[in-house]
XYZ file of C-alpha atoms in Angstrom:
678
model
C 40.810 27.270 -89.908
C 43.677 25.229 -88.486
C 43.983 21.604 -87.385
C 42.975 22.460 -83.825
C 39.704 24.016 -85.010
C 38.405 21.188 -87.228
C 37.437 17.674 -86.204
C 35.454 14.651 -87.253
C 32.428 13.652 -85.174
C 31.735 10.488 -83.215
C 28.607 8.440 -83.866
C 27.197 5.608 -81.773
C 25.742 2.381 -83.061
C 23.052 1.217 -80.656
C 21.693 -2.206 -79.815
C 18.552 -2.781 -81.851
C 15.994 -5.353 -80.744
C 17.228 -8.347 -82.749
C 20.911 -7.630 -82.078
C 20.218 -7.239 -78.355
C 18.548 -10.662 -78.231
C 21.399 -12.351 -80.082
C 24.088 -10.671 -77.957
C 22.313 -11.487 -74.698
C 21.666 -15.058 -75.848
C 25.363 -15.481 -76.547
C 26.278 -14.000 -73.146
C 23.868 -16.379 -71.398
C 25.309 -19.360 -73.280
C 22.000 -20.081 -74.984
C 22.225 -22.157 -78.155
C 22.425 -20.338 -81.479
C 19.130 -21.883 -82.582
C 17.326 -20.732 -79.416
C 18.520 -17.128 -79.590
C 17.942 -17.015 -83.333
C 14.350 -18.238 -83.005
C 13.600 -15.465 -80.488
C 15.264 -12.800 -82.640
C 13.348 -13.907 -85.720
C 10.068 -13.607 -83.838
C 10.673 -9.855 -83.627
C 9.119 -8.189 -86.713
C 11.633 -6.563 -89.075
C 9.989 -3.150 -89.042
C 11.374 0.347 -88.655
C 11.580 1.439 -85.010
C 10.614 -2.012 -83.719
C 11.343 -2.673 -80.042
C 11.142 -5.842 -77.973
C 8.216 -4.401 -76.030
C 6.305 -3.722 -79.257
C 7.149 -7.201 -80.526
C 5.649 -8.766 -77.390
C 2.443 -6.818 -78.021
C 2.308 -7.749 -81.709
C 3.468 -11.373 -81.735
C 1.197 -13.589 -79.623
C 3.482 -16.612 -80.021
C 6.439 -14.640 -78.694
C 4.312 -13.374 -75.792
C 3.280 -16.955 -74.991
C 6.878 -18.142 -74.989
C 7.858 -15.183 -72.801
C 5.210 -16.128 -70.242
C 5.834 -19.891 -70.236
C 9.549 -20.444 -70.977
C 11.989 -19.197 -68.292
C 14.948 -19.010 -70.703
C 13.008 -16.902 -73.204
C 11.810 -14.583 -70.412
C 15.339 -14.219 -69.059
C 16.800 -13.422 -72.494
C 14.077 -10.910 -73.344
C 14.153 -9.175 -69.949
C 17.901 -8.693 -70.159
C 17.631 -7.680 -73.811
C 15.101 -4.979 -72.948
C 17.502 -3.694 -70.289
C 20.323 -3.203 -72.819
C 18.182 -2.349 -75.860
C 19.061 1.076 -77.236
C 22.375 1.254 -75.398
C 25.518 2.096 -77.391
C 27.031 -1.026 -78.925
C 30.023 0.572 -80.588
C 31.356 3.935 -81.631
C 32.499 4.976 -85.080
C 33.146 8.134 -87.041
C 30.330 10.059 -88.732
C 30.487 9.252 -92.439
C 30.575 12.865 -93.628
C 30.234 15.232 -90.662
C 32.915 17.777 -89.798
C 32.728 20.325 -86.966
C 34.397 23.706 -87.530
C 35.136 26.303 -84.854
C 36.803 29.714 -84.757
C 38.448 28.756 -81.450
C 40.414 25.573 -80.632
C 37.835 22.798 -80.339
C 39.176 21.451 -77.060
C 37.843 24.636 -75.441
C 34.296 23.504 -76.327
C 34.172 19.710 -76.545
C 36.166 16.659 -75.443
C 38.169 15.067 -78.254
C 39.704 11.641 -78.854
C 41.905 10.020 -81.472
C 39.830 7.582 -83.541
C 41.242 5.197 -86.131
C 40.304 7.832 -88.726
C 41.897 10.765 -86.922
C 40.789 13.350 -84.379
C 37.082 13.201 -83.468
C 34.721 14.727 -80.920
C 33.361 12.670 -78.038
C 29.977 14.388 -78.449
C 27.693 13.201 -81.240
C 26.295 15.450 -83.942
C 23.126 16.342 -82.007
C 25.084 17.662 -79.031
C 27.490 19.470 -81.368
C 24.582 21.324 -82.994
C 22.966 22.107 -79.631
C 26.230 23.707 -78.509
C 25.964 26.077 -81.452
C 29.010 24.720 -83.272
C 29.023 24.577 -87.060
C 28.568 21.057 -88.456
C 29.139 20.539 -92.164
C 28.596 17.386 -94.212
C 31.192 16.771 -96.918
C 29.863 14.023 -99.142
C 32.290 12.161 -101.383
C 30.807 10.206 -104.283
C 32.846 7.937 -106.508
C 30.028 8.350 -109.033
C 31.285 11.856 -109.814
C 34.711 10.469 -110.703
C 33.027 7.762 -112.744
C 30.982 10.338 -114.689
C 34.136 12.317 -115.448
C 35.975 9.197 -116.661
C 33.042 8.235 -118.885
C 33.020 11.742 -120.383
C 36.753 11.455 -121.122
C 36.257 8.072 -122.832
C 33.394 9.518 -124.908
C 35.582 12.409 -126.026
C 38.418 10.004 -126.870
C 36.211 7.599 -128.841
C 33.617 9.898 -130.416
C 35.084 13.389 -130.315
C 31.999 14.535 -128.398
C 32.306 16.804 -125.369
C 29.526 16.227 -122.840
C 28.653 19.324 -120.802
C 25.689 18.689 -118.518
C 25.597 22.333 -117.453
C 24.345 23.169 -120.935
C 21.686 20.438 -121.035
C 18.070 20.303 -119.993
C 17.281 17.275 -117.868
C 14.338 16.246 -120.033
C 15.598 13.550 -122.411
C 12.695 11.082 -122.933
C 15.149 8.241 -123.652
C 16.566 8.576 -120.139
C 13.189 8.228 -118.446
C 12.169 5.387 -120.753
C 15.296 3.401 -119.815
C 14.698 3.966 -116.095
C 11.035 2.983 -116.452
C 12.066 -0.291 -118.104
C 14.241 -1.175 -115.106
C 17.618 -0.897 -116.823
C 19.055 0.839 -113.777
C 22.241 -1.076 -112.977
C 24.953 1.482 -112.328
C 22.469 4.356 -112.083
C 23.144 6.340 -108.929
C 20.516 5.768 -106.212
C 18.290 3.713 -108.539
C 20.031 0.346 -108.950
C 18.922 -1.696 -105.932
C 16.316 -4.362 -106.677
C 13.615 -2.604 -104.655
C 14.321 0.826 -106.147
C 14.377 -0.620 -109.676
C 10.945 -2.138 -109.132
C 9.682 1.163 -107.706
C 10.928 3.053 -110.786
C 9.188 0.570 -113.095
C 5.927 1.125 -111.231
C 6.429 4.876 -110.984
C 7.215 5.207 -114.709
C 9.034 8.562 -114.286
C 8.508 11.054 -117.073
C 10.358 14.114 -115.758
C 13.178 15.170 -113.464
C 10.747 15.973 -110.632
C 9.684 12.309 -110.586
C 13.275 11.209 -109.942
C 13.654 13.763 -107.137
C 10.422 12.556 -105.542
C 11.344 8.896 -106.016
C 14.662 9.328 -104.202
C 12.877 11.112 -101.349
C 10.064 8.572 -101.048
C 12.237 5.474 -101.089
C 13.220 5.780 -97.442
C 11.822 4.473 -94.166
C 8.684 6.449 -93.299
C 7.845 8.178 -96.604
C 7.924 4.753 -98.251
C 4.405 4.174 -96.931
C 3.229 6.912 -99.311
C 4.597 5.183 -102.431
C 1.369 3.349 -103.423
C -0.662 6.552 -103.014
C 1.910 8.586 -104.951
C 1.952 6.139 -107.877
C -1.842 5.859 -107.920
C -2.304 9.637 -107.890
C 0.322 10.126 -110.599
C -1.502 7.692 -112.859
C -4.944 9.030 -111.913
C -4.744 12.784 -111.125
C -8.484 12.907 -110.560
C -7.975 10.808 -107.401
C -5.829 13.479 -105.711
C -7.638 14.736 -102.609
C -6.611 17.486 -100.177
C -7.650 17.797 -96.521
C -7.976 21.519 -97.228
C -7.769 23.476 -100.518
C -4.895 25.556 -99.110
C -2.669 22.471 -99.503
C -3.125 22.196 -103.269
C -0.497 24.736 -104.420
C 2.008 23.151 -102.029
C 1.378 19.456 -102.703
C 0.198 19.415 -106.323
C 3.738 18.872 -107.628
C 3.852 15.616 -105.630
C 0.295 14.493 -106.432
C -1.147 15.344 -103.020
C 1.563 13.544 -101.010
C 3.981 15.074 -98.527
C 7.422 14.208 -99.843
C 9.875 16.900 -98.769
C 10.827 18.682 -95.558
C 10.426 21.945 -97.452
C 6.728 21.143 -97.924
C 6.290 20.839 -94.149
C 7.931 24.229 -93.715
C 5.768 25.743 -96.449
C 2.570 24.342 -94.918
C 3.214 25.873 -91.499
C 4.077 29.187 -93.171
C 1.204 29.367 -95.650
C -1.525 27.820 -93.489
C -0.369 28.681 -89.969
C 1.324 32.018 -90.581
C 4.787 31.006 -89.356
C 7.943 32.927 -90.225
C 10.697 31.245 -92.246
C 12.871 30.915 -89.159
C 10.172 29.420 -86.971
C 9.063 27.000 -89.711
C 12.583 25.547 -89.681
C 12.403 25.131 -85.903
C 9.197 23.110 -86.372
C 10.907 20.939 -88.982
C 13.792 20.274 -86.607
C 11.476 19.425 -83.721
C 9.583 16.950 -85.899
C 12.711 15.312 -87.326
C 14.235 14.950 -83.840
C 10.942 13.712 -82.313
C 10.887 16.433 -79.653
C 7.364 15.715 -78.417
C 7.083 18.580 -75.934
C 8.030 21.096 -78.616
C 5.654 19.522 -81.143
C 2.706 19.585 -78.750
C 3.278 23.270 -78.109
C 3.708 24.045 -81.816
C 0.547 22.109 -82.679
C -1.428 24.495 -80.490
C 0.194 27.513 -82.153
C -0.281 26.058 -85.647
C -4.016 25.661 -85.073
C -4.874 28.655 -82.888
C -1.942 31.013 -83.281
C 0.266 32.804 -80.752
C 0.627 36.393 -79.573
C 3.802 38.174 -78.566
C 4.133 39.511 -75.021
C 2.722 42.863 -76.162
C -0.356 41.204 -77.657
C 0.807 41.478 -81.254
C 0.038 38.274 -83.226
C 3.310 36.397 -83.786
C 1.617 33.406 -85.435
C -1.821 33.807 -86.978
C -2.813 30.138 -86.817
C -4.895 28.051 -89.218
C -8.283 28.902 -87.708
C -7.674 32.628 -88.188
C -6.711 31.889 -91.796
C -10.034 30.190 -92.501
C -9.019 26.574 -92.035
C -11.325 24.400 -89.876
C -9.822 23.266 -86.586
C -10.354 19.574 -87.354
C -8.631 19.914 -90.733
C -5.726 21.815 -89.159
C -5.301 19.111 -86.532
C -5.288 16.364 -89.187
C -2.726 18.260 -91.275
C -0.390 18.717 -88.313
C -0.660 15.039 -87.331
C 0.177 14.031 -90.922
C 3.231 16.274 -90.837
C 4.443 14.782 -87.554
C 4.191 11.185 -88.790
C 5.928 12.109 -92.035
C 8.619 14.600 -91.023
C 10.616 12.229 -88.806
C 12.063 10.527 -91.876
C 11.551 13.178 -94.552
C 14.301 14.123 -96.987
C 15.007 17.720 -97.861
C 14.293 18.496 -101.499
C 17.592 20.221 -102.213
C 19.469 17.112 -101.113
C 17.228 14.840 -103.176
C 17.543 17.135 -106.201
C 21.342 17.034 -105.969
C 21.187 13.235 -105.911
C 18.721 13.213 -108.795
C 21.147 15.263 -110.903
C 23.741 12.506 -110.525
C 21.046 9.874 -111.192
C 20.021 11.600 -114.423
C 23.603 12.133 -115.605
C 24.551 8.487 -115.075
C 21.345 7.398 -116.826
C 22.011 9.768 -119.741
C 25.495 8.340 -120.226
C 24.221 4.772 -120.033
C 21.444 5.233 -122.577
C 23.513 7.175 -125.132
C 27.060 5.885 -124.545
C 26.612 2.500 -122.831
C 30.072 1.117 -123.658
C 31.972 4.082 -122.254
C 29.619 4.292 -119.286
C 29.976 0.622 -118.338
C 33.774 0.802 -118.691
C 33.959 3.790 -116.342
C 31.453 2.142 -114.003
C 33.535 -1.019 -113.659
C 36.684 1.052 -113.137
C 34.921 2.747 -110.219
C 34.397 -0.578 -108.422
C 37.771 -2.231 -109.012
C 38.475 -4.284 -105.934
C 34.782 -5.164 -105.516
C 34.360 -8.402 -107.522
C 30.671 -8.814 -106.651
C 29.863 -5.507 -108.331
C 32.134 -6.152 -111.317
C 30.488 -9.551 -111.869
C 27.026 -7.964 -111.818
C 28.072 -5.236 -114.269
C 29.694 -7.758 -116.625
C 26.380 -9.639 -116.586
C 24.584 -6.385 -117.424
C 27.033 -5.775 -120.295
C 26.084 -9.152 -121.759
C 22.406 -8.239 -121.464
C 23.157 -4.999 -123.333
C 25.112 -6.835 -126.035
C 28.457 -5.347 -124.956
C 31.436 -7.697 -125.112
C 33.867 -7.509 -122.192
C 37.294 -8.570 -123.432
C 39.852 -10.201 -121.143
C 42.867 -8.235 -119.921
C 45.714 -7.918 -122.406
C 49.298 -6.778 -121.899
C 49.154 -5.473 -125.484
C 45.961 -3.428 -125.229
C 44.776 -2.929 -121.627
C 45.510 0.116 -119.510
C 45.274 0.690 -115.782
C 41.481 0.812 -115.802
C 38.697 -0.570 -117.957
C 38.627 1.069 -121.388
C 36.080 1.280 -124.198
C 37.155 0.790 -127.791
C 35.395 -0.286 -130.986
C 32.170 -0.936 -129.100
C 33.823 -3.321 -126.642
C 35.224 -3.046 -123.119
C 38.731 -4.171 -122.239
C 39.415 -5.398 -118.701
C 41.741 -3.156 -116.651
C 45.138 -4.477 -115.538
C 44.868 -2.960 -112.058
C 41.869 -5.213 -111.420
C 44.221 -8.223 -111.468
C 45.519 -9.546 -108.155
C 49.152 -8.662 -107.303
C 49.471 -6.313 -110.290
C 50.330 -2.795 -109.146
C 50.423 0.575 -110.837
C 54.221 0.503 -111.228
C 54.358 -2.540 -113.476
C 51.188 -1.513 -115.333
C 52.720 1.843 -116.230
C 55.919 0.041 -117.286
C 53.880 -2.307 -119.509
C 52.025 0.550 -121.197
C 55.225 2.557 -121.701
C 57.279 -0.445 -122.808
C 54.920 -1.566 -125.582
C 54.820 1.897 -127.153
C 56.446 1.707 -130.613
C 57.428 -1.967 -130.226
C 56.380 -5.189 -131.903
C 55.683 -7.685 -129.132
C 54.950 -11.205 -130.345
C 55.823 -13.460 -127.427
C 56.626 -13.633 -123.741
C 60.307 -12.880 -124.327
C 59.538 -9.713 -126.315
C 57.167 -8.671 -123.549
C 59.718 -9.224 -120.774
C 62.323 -7.210 -122.726
C 59.894 -4.305 -123.106
C 59.472 -3.740 -119.367
C 61.728 -1.496 -117.302
C 63.844 -4.069 -115.348
C 63.280 -2.353 -111.996
C 59.538 -2.960 -112.355
C 59.817 -6.651 -113.296
C 58.086 -8.864 -110.750
C 57.788 -12.647 -111.046
C 54.540 -12.760 -109.077
C 52.897 -10.047 -111.194
C 53.935 -11.787 -114.443
C 52.507 -15.065 -113.134
C 49.213 -13.386 -112.220
C 48.974 -11.707 -115.630
C 49.384 -15.102 -117.307
C 46.781 -16.736 -115.045
C 44.311 -13.926 -115.772
C 44.659 -14.525 -119.517
C 46.451 -11.237 -120.185
C 49.026 -13.030 -122.390
C 46.661 -15.310 -124.291
C 47.517 -13.375 -127.466
C 50.999 -14.938 -127.344
C 49.584 -18.441 -126.889
C 46.399 -19.941 -125.471
C 48.544 -22.390 -123.505
C 48.783 -20.709 -120.104
C 50.438 -23.798 -118.625
C 53.362 -23.412 -121.051
C 53.714 -19.700 -120.305
C 53.736 -20.342 -116.572
C 56.386 -23.041 -117.024
C 58.913 -20.589 -118.505
C 57.877 -17.262 -116.951
C 60.170 -17.481 -113.909
C 63.206 -18.257 -116.068
C 62.375 -15.455 -118.510
C 61.973 -12.891 -115.732
C 65.059 -14.207 -113.944
C 67.173 -13.858 -117.093
C 66.053 -10.257 -117.598
C 66.687 -9.365 -113.953
C 70.105 -11.056 -114.015
C 71.078 -9.088 -117.102
C 69.868 -5.855 -115.506
C 71.971 -6.506 -112.399
C 75.073 -7.215 -114.501
C 74.532 -4.088 -116.558
C 74.140 -2.007 -113.394
C 77.335 -3.489 -111.926
C 79.446 -3.113 -115.091
C 78.083 0.362 -115.911
C 78.021 -0.501 -119.622
C 77.085 1.886 -122.379
C 73.452 2.814 -122.806
C 73.703 1.647 -126.439
C 74.628 -1.864 -125.292
C 71.691 -2.149 -122.889
C 68.970 -3.483 -125.158
C 71.184 -5.889 -127.060
C 72.625 -7.375 -123.855
C 69.248 -7.983 -122.269
C 67.987 -9.451 -125.523
C 70.920 -11.857 -125.624
C 70.280 -13.069 -122.063
C 66.559 -13.484 -122.586
C 67.147 -15.408 -125.806
C 68.873 -18.042 -123.715
C 65.636 -18.700 -121.796
C 63.915 -22.033 -122.561
C 61.691 -22.275 -125.611
C 57.937 -22.604 -125.095
C 57.536 -26.186 -123.856
C 55.203 -28.630 -125.530
C 52.990 -29.395 -122.524
C 49.276 -29.935 -122.022
C 47.267 -26.800 -121.234
C 45.016 -26.640 -118.178
C 41.455 -27.867 -118.609
C 38.563 -25.388 -118.854
C 37.596 -25.678 -115.187
C 41.168 -24.934 -114.091
C 41.433 -21.945 -116.436
C 38.183 -20.524 -115.065
C 39.365 -21.085 -111.496
C 42.561 -19.131 -112.237
C 40.551 -16.257 -113.716
C 38.376 -16.153 -110.613
C 41.424 -16.235 -108.340
C 43.180 -13.418 -110.209
C 40.269 -11.114 -111.081
C 37.560 -12.074 -108.634
C 35.223 -12.866 -111.543
C 34.781 -15.452 -114.264
C 35.366 -13.805 -117.626
C 35.791 -16.341 -120.432
C 32.977 -18.497 -119.107
C 31.336 -19.662 -115.890
C 31.113 -23.076 -114.194
C 27.313 -22.728 -114.203
C 26.998 -22.062 -117.956
C 26.227 -25.708 -118.721
C 23.144 -25.507 -116.477
C 22.084 -21.919 -117.217
C 18.602 -22.670 -118.599
C 17.845 -25.220 -115.877
C 18.907 -22.761 -113.192
C 16.928 -19.836 -114.613
C 13.767 -21.945 -114.762
C 13.910 -23.142 -111.158
C 15.656 -20.709 -108.802
C 13.712 -18.138 -106.806
C 16.704 -16.001 -105.758
C 20.246 -15.044 -106.665
C 22.967 -13.462 -104.551
C 22.530 -9.989 -106.065
C 18.839 -9.859 -105.108
C 19.531 -11.198 -101.619
C 22.328 -8.720 -100.901
C 20.171 -5.872 -102.248
C 17.407 -6.894 -99.836
C 19.832 -6.844 -96.906
C 20.971 -3.214 -97.397
C 20.371 -1.430 -94.121
C 21.012 1.764 -92.252
C 19.872 2.863 -88.817
C 18.741 6.221 -90.121
C 20.820 8.156 -87.597
C 22.907 9.891 -90.220
C 21.614 11.326 -93.445
C 24.958 10.473 -95.013
C 24.251 6.774 -94.607
C 21.945 7.112 -97.588
C 24.627 8.497 -99.923
C 24.932 5.400 -102.100
C 22.698 2.727 -100.601
C 19.649 2.864 -98.395
C 17.386 0.399 -96.673
C 15.020 -0.925 -99.237
C 11.829 -1.503 -97.247
C 9.882 -3.018 -100.128
C 12.602 -5.639 -100.518
C 11.976 -8.696 -102.583
C 13.306 -10.807 -99.706
C 13.088 -10.561 -95.936
C 14.571 -12.390 -92.997
C 13.029 -15.859 -92.766
C 11.989 -16.137 -96.417
C 12.444 -19.502 -98.112
C 14.541 -19.440 -101.289
C 15.846 -21.843 -103.911
C 19.343 -21.138 -105.239
C 21.951 -22.831 -107.389
C 25.698 -22.453 -107.444
C 29.131 -23.886 -106.855
C 30.190 -25.097 -103.410
C 33.289 -23.495 -101.912
C 35.119 -23.131 -98.602
C 33.399 -26.258 -97.258
C 34.080 -26.725 -93.556
C 32.691 -29.699 -91.692
C 32.208 -29.230 -87.950
C 31.234 -31.329 -84.940
C 28.639 -29.909 -82.540
C 28.704 -30.199 -78.750
C 26.323 -33.137 -79.087
C 28.839 -34.870 -81.386
C 26.827 -34.357 -84.579
C 28.154 -33.282 -87.970
C 27.174 -29.994 -89.601
C 28.739 -27.807 -92.285
C 29.439 -24.212 -93.206
C 30.131 -23.407 -96.853
C 29.726 -20.824 -99.583
C 27.497 -20.950 -102.635
C 28.674 -18.987 -105.656
C 26.335 -18.084 -108.509
C 26.645 -15.676 -111.450
C 26.415 -12.617 -109.208
C 28.428 -13.377 -106.112
C 28.966 -15.559 -103.061
C 26.769 -16.220 -100.037
C 27.439 -18.222 -96.879
C 25.273 -21.277 -96.232
C 24.912 -23.261 -93.004
C 23.694 -26.863 -92.915
C 22.661 -28.008 -89.436
C 23.069 -31.647 -88.300
C 19.558 -32.864 -89.099
C 19.816 -31.744 -92.710
C 23.541 -32.365 -93.146
C 23.062 -36.102 -92.639
C 20.987 -36.164 -95.838
C 23.116 -33.685 -97.774
C 26.730 -34.607 -97.059
C 27.034 -36.990 -100.011
C 26.396 -34.028 -102.368
C 28.542 -31.427 -100.628
C 32.070 -31.230 -102.009
C 34.127 -28.213 -102.970
C 33.498 -27.163 -106.601
C 30.328 -29.271 -106.817
C 27.428 -27.581 -108.642
C 24.373 -27.953 -106.405
C 20.869 -26.681 -105.811
C 19.866 -25.628 -102.307
C 16.650 -24.752 -100.554
C 16.742 -22.850 -97.298
C 15.760 -19.925 -95.118
C 17.324 -16.477 -95.381
C 18.964 -15.095 -92.259
C 19.483 -11.315 -92.143
C 21.422 -9.992 -89.151
C 22.484 -6.490 -88.268
C 26.083 -5.622 -89.130
C 26.731 -8.836 -91.089
C 26.176 -10.319 -94.520
C 23.099 -12.467 -95.191
C 23.259 -16.242 -94.840
C 21.133 -19.197 -95.911
C 20.131 -21.816 -93.353
C 19.943 -24.836 -95.642
C 17.327 -27.548 -95.215
C 17.752 -29.354 -98.536
C 20.648 -29.914 -100.946
C 20.673 -31.852 -104.193
C 22.621 -32.262 -107.420
C 21.911 -29.441 -109.837
C 20.211 -31.829 -112.259
C 17.488 -32.458 -109.646
C 16.686 -28.826 -108.867
C 13.199 -29.147 -110.372
C 12.287 -31.576 -107.561
C 12.243 -28.747 -104.991
């Protein structure tokens, strides 16, 4: 079409109720605690506004009427609520035109390239073509898993030739083994799948559609009706052939369109207009269509254009109830084709995990390289599945995670400061060579790719433990070994010596490097710390292992569950639900009290305006890292326990804020051995 005829689309993030209160509080110089207490009094519900919160929460209403500061903050917050807070680029939307776009819409240069200054709604109203191009790393992951399966088992997986009806797949999902399964792995979705107990592909499609704001309210009814078909009831018998596949519940946009066609006599085109009006909350259009749906509509010449429910034998009261149900549902409904496409990927990832778990988990971890929190969670899942994850090795690892002999080998590109150039040189250099020590290894690498920092990081990550377990000794000589090889390479380049002299000359120089020194290795804690620094995860062990049973018996939350509960989207763009969606039936909510255990890190002591001590720190458990804040009143009792690398137990309140990671507001800290006292 041409660069001037294609553009990305702007999207606006708006000030929601809680964010408005916090922003206004900050602007008015209110204390963090004051603004936070007001924000937390606003219920965390879909579509919640400050006005609604004042009607619902009597305590908030009382504070509004009696405390001038609270009234001032809330009044100003209501004035800015819903206003654009920031602009960004639509995650997947592209507008395409047959004429240069600047003849239709204003454009601007965003940090992601050319974009329209009109949002997607205005673009569609102008009659321009908007397409969503959805990119999923899961598709790449599936392909890599299939390649590993072919390499290891000689089996070629072709999903196009399969029926999506393998009982083992649905059994695994029903048991909650959903880590890495597209769309199904969040804590809330996993619990939903266990309750749903899916037995066919249609159940997965419906589950993906239901687990969204709005339709989520139908989940209990859906599960109950699935388990007890005799409980399915229809407002009118005409609904049965439309809703029987979803046990009497409206689940898909297509069902709304089918209802207005079959019961009201709408055309296909007009039924889509009704769907759009409902999804965009166009009240004036809906009120008009409700009248037509119930009583019908004639063309200008008196010919019936819409028959209406009453003319089709459906009682007026029933027709009215059906339309009202559609309105409340359709605003957040998913279209079935979209859900089915997602469910295909869900099924395929589940199939690979249940039948080829080693290859699947290797490909899965390769897909999240650079995201240590996810890698740590998947390594934990591998242990639960009985799959050993081997450390990186310069003798056996490749760029990405690989599966071999029922085990997974860590990928070299997942190591800090190790790039594709040196990894490719390592893989090429070891081919056909016997490499027994650091010197052999250095000689095997193309000199132009040698990098002291990369070699150091490989040693720290344990990738040369096969030469010696003493990483301290390897680090002591690595710079000299690399320097000798680089010096020889420079001399060879300068002297232009014969190709046949190359290997022997480098070998001679490297042989002059110091022998492996007889020095003490690092202790276990130091080795683990180096692994974490280099790979973002603990691999050969974990600082919490000594207390594992004690922790499991006493904690009420871990970082994975908390971060899952904090997944959020504003629902403006369908594409925001590509990989993660708001979980609604979360295990944890803002303000919940939790008990956690982990290692203290990044401890920063601060002095407040009132000259009191407080602290900000991180707590790291088996699954990730979360920020914790200890205010002055509680810090006075906790500071003797808080030191970097200390293993502690904490009790506190969860704080979920828009556009930021969750935090814990700590009110009690103790040594890990005393966790049972909470």
